[in-house]
Amino acid sequence: MKYLLVVLLFFVFFVNGFSQEKNVLVLHSYHQGLEWTDSISEGIKEKLGDYTNIKVYYEYLDTKRNYTKKYYDKLIELYKEKVYTINFDLIITADNAAFEFVINHGDSIFKDIPIIFCGVNNFDEYDISKVPIIAGVKEKVNIRSDFEAVMKMFPKRNKVYIVLDNTLTGQKLYKEIEPEIKVYKKYLDIYFIRDFVIEDLMEKISKLDDNSSVIFLLTLNRDKTGKFLSYKEAVEKISSVAKIPIFGAWDFYLKKGIIGGSLISGKIQGEKAAQISLRYLLYNEFPDRLILDTTTKYYFDYNKLKEFNVKYTPKNSIIINKPQKFKVNIKYLVYTLVVLVVSVGYLEIRVKQKEKAKKILKLEVEKRTKELEHLNAKLIKMATIDELTNIFNRRKVLGELQRLINKKSKFCIAIIDIDDFKQINDIYGHAIGDYVLKKLGEVLGQYTDEFIIPGRIGGEEFLIIFPDKNLEESKYILEDIRLKVKKINYGNYKSVTFSAGIIDVMDYEKDKILSKIDTLLYLAKNKGKDKIIDESLI
């Protein structure tokens, strides 16, 4: 009886701990409606929106349009009152102004409140000793990748004009990219356009019409007269007068006139910050690596590539606005034509009424076509798809692994095993066990097309391949999967967990790869389950 009481008290404490409401302040540097700001909010909402016990408050410092000392003094008084009224468990800051505001006033306003940051340039310059707990995502423009792209896409264009305003963001970006500029001045003539009036800037850009120049648009939110422009207005004004290619650094410039570049996503910044926040709010833990770097990807606009007759784009580039190609199944076309010719000849001989023969032929062709399509789809599914989980079966996923090995591709691979699955079957029955497997398959299926190649290799074991991903990116996706799987409930209040081993593939021998991740999986089980183990943790 005594032990039962202890268990019940623990259960009540456990449930209340997870159901207790948490208050999160998201403090944006800029204003609502700015594309960058809204995209960060979108990423945060996507990760935190499903948790009813987490209440998120969004605040905006509006420092793109208001930046005087008098304004900042009023902000200090305002947030002293707001933080006094609401007990915040966590602060997420977006961009430098909000980050500086919090760490500069940590003692007087935000005392002892943990901070998660994103969108911060030149993070290493800050003194964070006043902040007790801090983690987040640094923002770094990948200008090296952009310069490399310019030199390969436009080998005859050696002049780069960088548009960069004098806002706080602009100042931080200049310091950040200055070392890279010094390196690439050996290969390119690089000019900064910084101290400008909007009208004069547009006139200057309109005159850059030679075949030796490109524009690199970083930030253009405020000119030296204080006039404010949104990102959309800025890029549209520049592109309306520019006769040369425009490269950019952020994904919200796409589809507004730039040719592309190695772009940063505000949504991904927000997602990563929210992911770290969840681990703290739910489990009171931060990741092993507290400071994450921004990830960028090459994006290019097909219409602009065509306009400037570009034949080369960097490897793994994503091309938007690309026209759809119409694919013809030659074998099916030949088969249909043969059936059509034979059937018409036969029916013309046998049937006197020509119109009746055509109707019969049409119905027959449609019927046979549907039967063949249905049979073909059924055979493909039977050969490659696991019937219960609706993802790849063992044969197919191992075949995909062998294909990547043969190509010596860059990829990571993980093996996951549902914790205590035998107990689920024994206690709740195999119908519940099948339900758990099916729901896990649904979670994996959400990532399949864009991020992973998953397959069930036996019982409760699943193999996950992460094509073209490094270990950090793969672990981030796998951790996201782990948290979603924990939402799967069975047997009243139970949740599903899994243990996993993951490696960055360096040695292309299949047996060694599978043996290595099996060893890491076994280690995850021994360390208490519900864990992801990679080689760095051995």
XYZ file of C-alpha atoms in Angstrom, residues 48 90 273-289 475 479 482-483:
23
model
C 4.886 25.623 -30.268
C 11.384 31.977 -21.201
C 14.761 28.512 -31.619
C 11.366 27.005 -30.784
C 12.822 23.466 -30.855
C 15.439 24.429 -28.247
C 12.709 26.188 -26.220
C 10.565 23.049 -26.158
C 13.367 20.977 -24.672
C 13.751 23.507 -21.876
C 10.026 24.031 -21.230
C 9.101 20.327 -21.283
C 12.218 18.676 -19.873
C 14.210 21.553 -18.306
C 17.215 20.757 -20.502
C 19.230 22.511 -23.195
C 20.970 20.701 -26.094
C 24.616 19.676 -25.801
C 25.526 22.317 -28.390
C 19.976 14.871 -35.759
C 14.899 14.904 -32.787
C 11.227 11.823 -31.678
C 9.127 14.637 -30.154
